[in-house]
Amino acid sequence: ATSEEGLEIPREPFTALNIALQRRVLRRAILRTAGSLRKITSRQLEAIRLAAIGEGPAVDFVGYRALPNEDRLAITEIVEYPDFSYSYSAKAGQTVEVKEVDKSFALRIIEAGKSIDISGLSGPGKAFLDADLTGDSLEIRNWLPGDRYKPLGGPGHQKLQDVFVNARVERNRRGGLPVFVTKDRICWVNGFRIADEFKVSGQTRRILSIEEV
């Protein structure tokens, strides 16, 4: 059974299956919840199977937890919460200090034109966005559970937690990474690609430049 919290496997009918079918059911359940089986080892799968039949403890895997209860196994996402929170208002023409993470960001507007080569200006800690889409003011805040966006060139929207896991960002660093938001939509996460919907295009008239200084 599925729900907003995850997926549940009743123990009684699951235990009645042979081991090969149990593993097949678990693979399908993990694929449905986590979206991929690439990072699940055979040892983890066996540990989850033992938890499902009531013979093993909870198992954590790639941002999810297989938790045995009295009569079922629940597979749910591990929701992380930052150790602290912050929020700053930032406008073009300002340099904003984010004291909590000891970083400062300069925002400025660049008039788009043939003489501007964004690729030549790009680098770590820099982002160039379509200012007519973002507006001249942004919010700089910490990551929050449930945050998601579509990275530039990505196939679709992704949870930031999954982005961090895939990039192997340590848990103690995730909560402090500055997230740039406009109208409740993420346009950039410091250290990662910009959001695809705010990219600079041939129709861009003004560019919002953000640079870590």
C-alpha positions as a Python dict, from the first residue, in 0.01 Angstrom:
ca = {
    (1, 'A'): (0, 0, 0),
    (2, 'T'): (120, 353, -75),
    (3, 'S'): (58, 685, 97),
    (4, 'E'): (210, 1032, 116),
    (5, 'E'): (436, 900, 393),
    (6, 'G'): (570, 611, 185),
    (7, 'L'): (489, 247, 123),
    (8, 'E'): (381, -37, 351),
    (9, 'I'): (418, -412, 303),
    (10, 'P'): (191, -632, 521),
    (11, 'R'): (400, -901, 692),
    (12, 'E'): (162, -1198, 674),
    (13, 'P'): (119, -1225, 295),
    (14, 'F'): (483, -1122, 239),
    (15, 'T'): (617, -1395, 467),
    (16, 'A'): (412, -1656, 278),
    (17, 'L'): (615, -1588, -40),
    (18, 'N'): (934, -1773, -120),
    (19, 'I'): (1260, -1581, -81),
    (20, 'A'): (1298, -1507, -454),
    (21, 'L'): (949, -1352, -470),
    (22, 'Q'): (1012, -1159, -147),
    (23, 'R'): (1320, -999, -304),
    (24, 'R'): (1125, -919, -620),
    (25, 'V'): (850, -750, -419),
    (26, 'L'): (1111, -546, -227),
    (27, 'R'): (1286, -435, -545),
    (28, 'R'): (956, -308, -685),
    (29, 'A'): (873, -134, -356),
    (30, 'I'): (1214, 36, -341),
    (31, 'L'): (1190, 139, -707),
    (32, 'R'): (848, 293, -643),
    (33, 'T'): (960, 491, -339),
    (34, 'A'): (1326, 574, -408),
    (35, 'G'): (1298, 586, -788),
    (36, 'S'): (1610, 376, -850),
    (37, 'L'): (1779, 52, -751),
    (38, 'R'): (2128, 160, -854),
    (39, 'K'): (2261, 221, -504),
    (40, 'I'): (2095, -74, -330),
    (41, 'T'): (2343, -352, -257),
    (42, 'S'): (2247, -717, -227),
    (43, 'R'): (2345, -700, 140),
    (44, 'Q'): (2106, -408, 199),
    (45, 'L'): (1827, -587, 14),
    (46, 'E'): (1872, -894, 231),
    (47, 'A'): (1873, -680, 546),
    (48, 'I'): (1547, -517, 433),
    (49, 'R'): (1398, -861, 363),
    (50, 'L'): (1484, -978, 715),
    (51, 'A'): (1326, -660, 856),
    (52, 'A'): (1014, -726, 650),
    (53, 'I'): (966, -1075, 798),
    (54, 'G'): (1033, -950, 1150),
    (55, 'E'): (1383, -1094, 1186),
    (56, 'G'): (1592, -779, 1159),
    (57, 'P'): (1611, -412, 1263),
    (58, 'A'): (1535, -101, 1060),
    (59, 'V'): (1754, -40, 754),
    (60, 'D'): (1856, 301, 614),
    (61, 'F'): (1939, 328, 243),
    (62, 'V'): (1994, 628, 9),
    (63, 'G'): (1772, 868, 202),
    (64, 'Y'): (1503, 615, 292),
    (65, 'R'): (1429, 390, 589),
    (66, 'A'): (1276, 42, 596),
    (67, 'L'): (1113, 25, 938),
    (68, 'P'): (954, -296, 1071),
    (69, 'N'): (638, -255, 1277),
    (70, 'E'): (421, -516, 1449),
    (71, 'D'): (258, -649, 1134),
    (72, 'R'): (418, -466, 841),
    (73, 'L'): (726, -302, 692),
    (74, 'A'): (708, 73, 625),
    (75, 'I'): (942, 227, 366),
    (76, 'T'): (957, 603, 415),
    (77, 'E'): (1182, 893, 326),
    (78, 'I'): (1423, 1009, 594),
    (79, 'V'): (1334, 1375, 641),
    (80, 'E'): (1629, 1586, 749),
    (81, 'Y'): (1597, 1917, 929),
    (82, 'P'): (1867, 2185, 933),
    (83, 'D'): (2037, 2255, 1265),
    (84, 'F'): (1962, 2626, 1228),
    (85, 'S'): (1762, 2857, 1004),
    (86, 'Y'): (1814, 3195, 840),
    (87, 'S'): (1650, 3421, 586),
    (88, 'Y'): (1781, 3739, 422),
    (89, 'S'): (1628, 3978, 172),
    (90, 'A'): (1868, 4061, -112),
    (91, 'K'): (1833, 4321, -387),
    (92, 'A'): (2037, 4390, -698),
    (93, 'G'): (2312, 4638, -615),
    (94, 'Q'): (2364, 4496, -266),
    (95, 'T'): (2617, 4270, -103),
    (96, 'V'): (2452, 4052, 160),
    (97, 'E'): (2639, 3880, 439),
    (98, 'V'): (2499, 3545, 549),
    (99, 'K'): (2653, 3534, 894),
    (100, 'E'): (2535, 3182, 979),
    (101, 'V'): (2756, 3027, 710),
    (102, 'D'): (3023, 3299, 691),
    (103, 'K'): (2950, 3384, 327),
    (104, 'S'): (2869, 3705, 139),
    (105, 'F'): (2698, 3744, -197),
    (106, 'A'): (2702, 4041, -435),
    (107, 'L'): (2400, 4091, -661),
    (108, 'R'): (2404, 4316, -965),
    (109, 'I'): (2217, 4370, -1289),
    (110, 'I'): (2398, 4332, -1622),
    (111, 'E'): (2236, 4461, -1938),
    (112, 'A'): (2232, 4173, -2186),
    (113, 'G'): (2401, 4225, -2519),
    (114, 'K'): (2625, 4066, -2777),
    (115, 'S'): (2934, 4176, -2584),
    (116, 'I'): (2835, 3972, -2278),
    (117, 'D'): (2981, 3620, -2271),
    (118, 'I'): (2820, 3445, -1976),
    (119, 'S'): (3027, 3131, -2022),
    (120, 'G'): (3344, 3335, -1981),
    (121, 'L'): (3216, 3489, -1658),
    (122, 'S'): (3095, 3166, -1504),
    (123, 'G'): (3277, 2990, -1223),
    (124, 'P'): (3240, 2845, -874),
    (125, 'G'): (3014, 3053, -651),
    (126, 'K'): (2861, 3242, -944),
    (127, 'A'): (2517, 3237, -1104),
    (128, 'F'): (2362, 3427, -1393),
    (129, 'L'): (1984, 3442, -1413),
    (130, 'D'): (1723, 3610, -1629),
    (131, 'A'): (1641, 3916, -1418),
    (132, 'D'): (1305, 3967, -1587),
    (133, 'L'): (1204, 3623, -1457),
    (134, 'T'): (1354, 3647, -1109),
    (135, 'G'): (1289, 4015, -1041),
    (136, 'D'): (1548, 4236, -871),
    (137, 'S'): (1489, 4098, -520),
    (138, 'L'): (1553, 3749, -387),
    (139, 'E'): (1537, 3568, -56),
    (140, 'I'): (1850, 3390, 65),
    (141, 'R'): (1766, 3113, 310),
    (142, 'N'): (1870, 2772, 429),
    (143, 'W'): (1743, 2450, 275),
    (144, 'L'): (1405, 2329, 402),
    (145, 'P'): (1253, 1979, 396),
    (146, 'G'): (1040, 1938, 84),
    (147, 'D'): (1243, 2188, -124),
    (148, 'R'): (1268, 2087, -488),
    (149, 'Y'): (1373, 2241, -818),
    (150, 'K'): (1472, 2151, -1174),
    (151, 'P'): (1850, 2195, -1221),
    (152, 'L'): (1968, 2343, -1551),
    (153, 'G'): (1954, 2071, -1816),
    (154, 'G'): (1800, 1821, -1573),
    (155, 'P'): (1523, 1578, -1671),
    (156, 'G'): (1275, 1711, -1414),
    (157, 'H'): (1221, 1851, -1067),
    (158, 'Q'): (1427, 1693, -792),
    (159, 'K'): (1415, 1711, -415),
    (160, 'L'): (1712, 1903, -279),
    (161, 'Q'): (1769, 1619, -35),
    (162, 'D'): (1817, 1383, -332),
    (163, 'V'): (2045, 1636, -504),
    (164, 'F'): (2260, 1653, -192),
    (165, 'V'): (2271, 1275, -153),
    (166, 'N'): (2370, 1225, -518),
    (167, 'A'): (2642, 1491, -485),
    (168, 'R'): (2764, 1327, -162),
    (169, 'V'): (2722, 1644, 40),
    (170, 'E'): (2782, 1562, 406),
    (171, 'R'): (2470, 1581, 623),
    (172, 'N'): (2620, 1846, 851),
    (173, 'R'): (2674, 2078, 550),
    (174, 'R'): (2334, 2048, 383),
    (175, 'G'): (2134, 2262, 623),
    (176, 'G'): (2356, 2567, 580),
    (177, 'L'): (2387, 2576, 200),
    (178, 'P'): (2240, 2908, 79),
    (179, 'V'): (1927, 2873, -133),
    (180, 'F'): (1814, 3165, -351),
    (181, 'V'): (1439, 3196, -385),
    (182, 'T'): (1199, 3419, -576),
    (183, 'K'): (822, 3399, -525),
    (184, 'D'): (858, 3064, -344),
    (185, 'R'): (1053, 2916, -636),
    (186, 'I'): (1418, 2817, -607),
    (187, 'C'): (1636, 2980, -869),
    (188, 'W'): (1981, 2876, -743),
    (189, 'V'): (2149, 2667, -475),
    (190, 'N'): (2501, 2783, -400),
    (191, 'G'): (2747, 2526, -533),
    (192, 'F'): (2498, 2369, -776),
    (193, 'R'): (2342, 2447, -1112),
    (194, 'I'): (2083, 2722, -1146),
    (195, 'A'): (1716, 2637, -1193),
    (196, 'D'): (1637, 2567, -1556),
    (197, 'E'): (1335, 2800, -1563),
    (198, 'F'): (1552, 3107, -1483),
    (199, 'K'): (1831, 3046, -1735),
    (200, 'V'): (1962, 3323, -1959),
    (201, 'S'): (1835, 3290, -2317),
    (202, 'G'): (1839, 3482, -2642),
    (203, 'Q'): (1532, 3674, -2521),
    (204, 'T'): (1698, 3784, -2196),
    (205, 'R'): (1727, 4161, -2166),
    (206, 'R'): (1869, 4189, -1815),
    (207, 'I'): (2090, 3944, -1629),
    (208, 'L'): (2094, 3905, -1253),
    (209, 'S'): (2448, 3822, -1149),
    (210, 'I'): (2507, 3657, -809),
    (211, 'E'): (2863, 3610, -693),
    (212, 'E'): (3009, 3479, -371),
    (213, 'V'): (3262, 3737, -254),
}
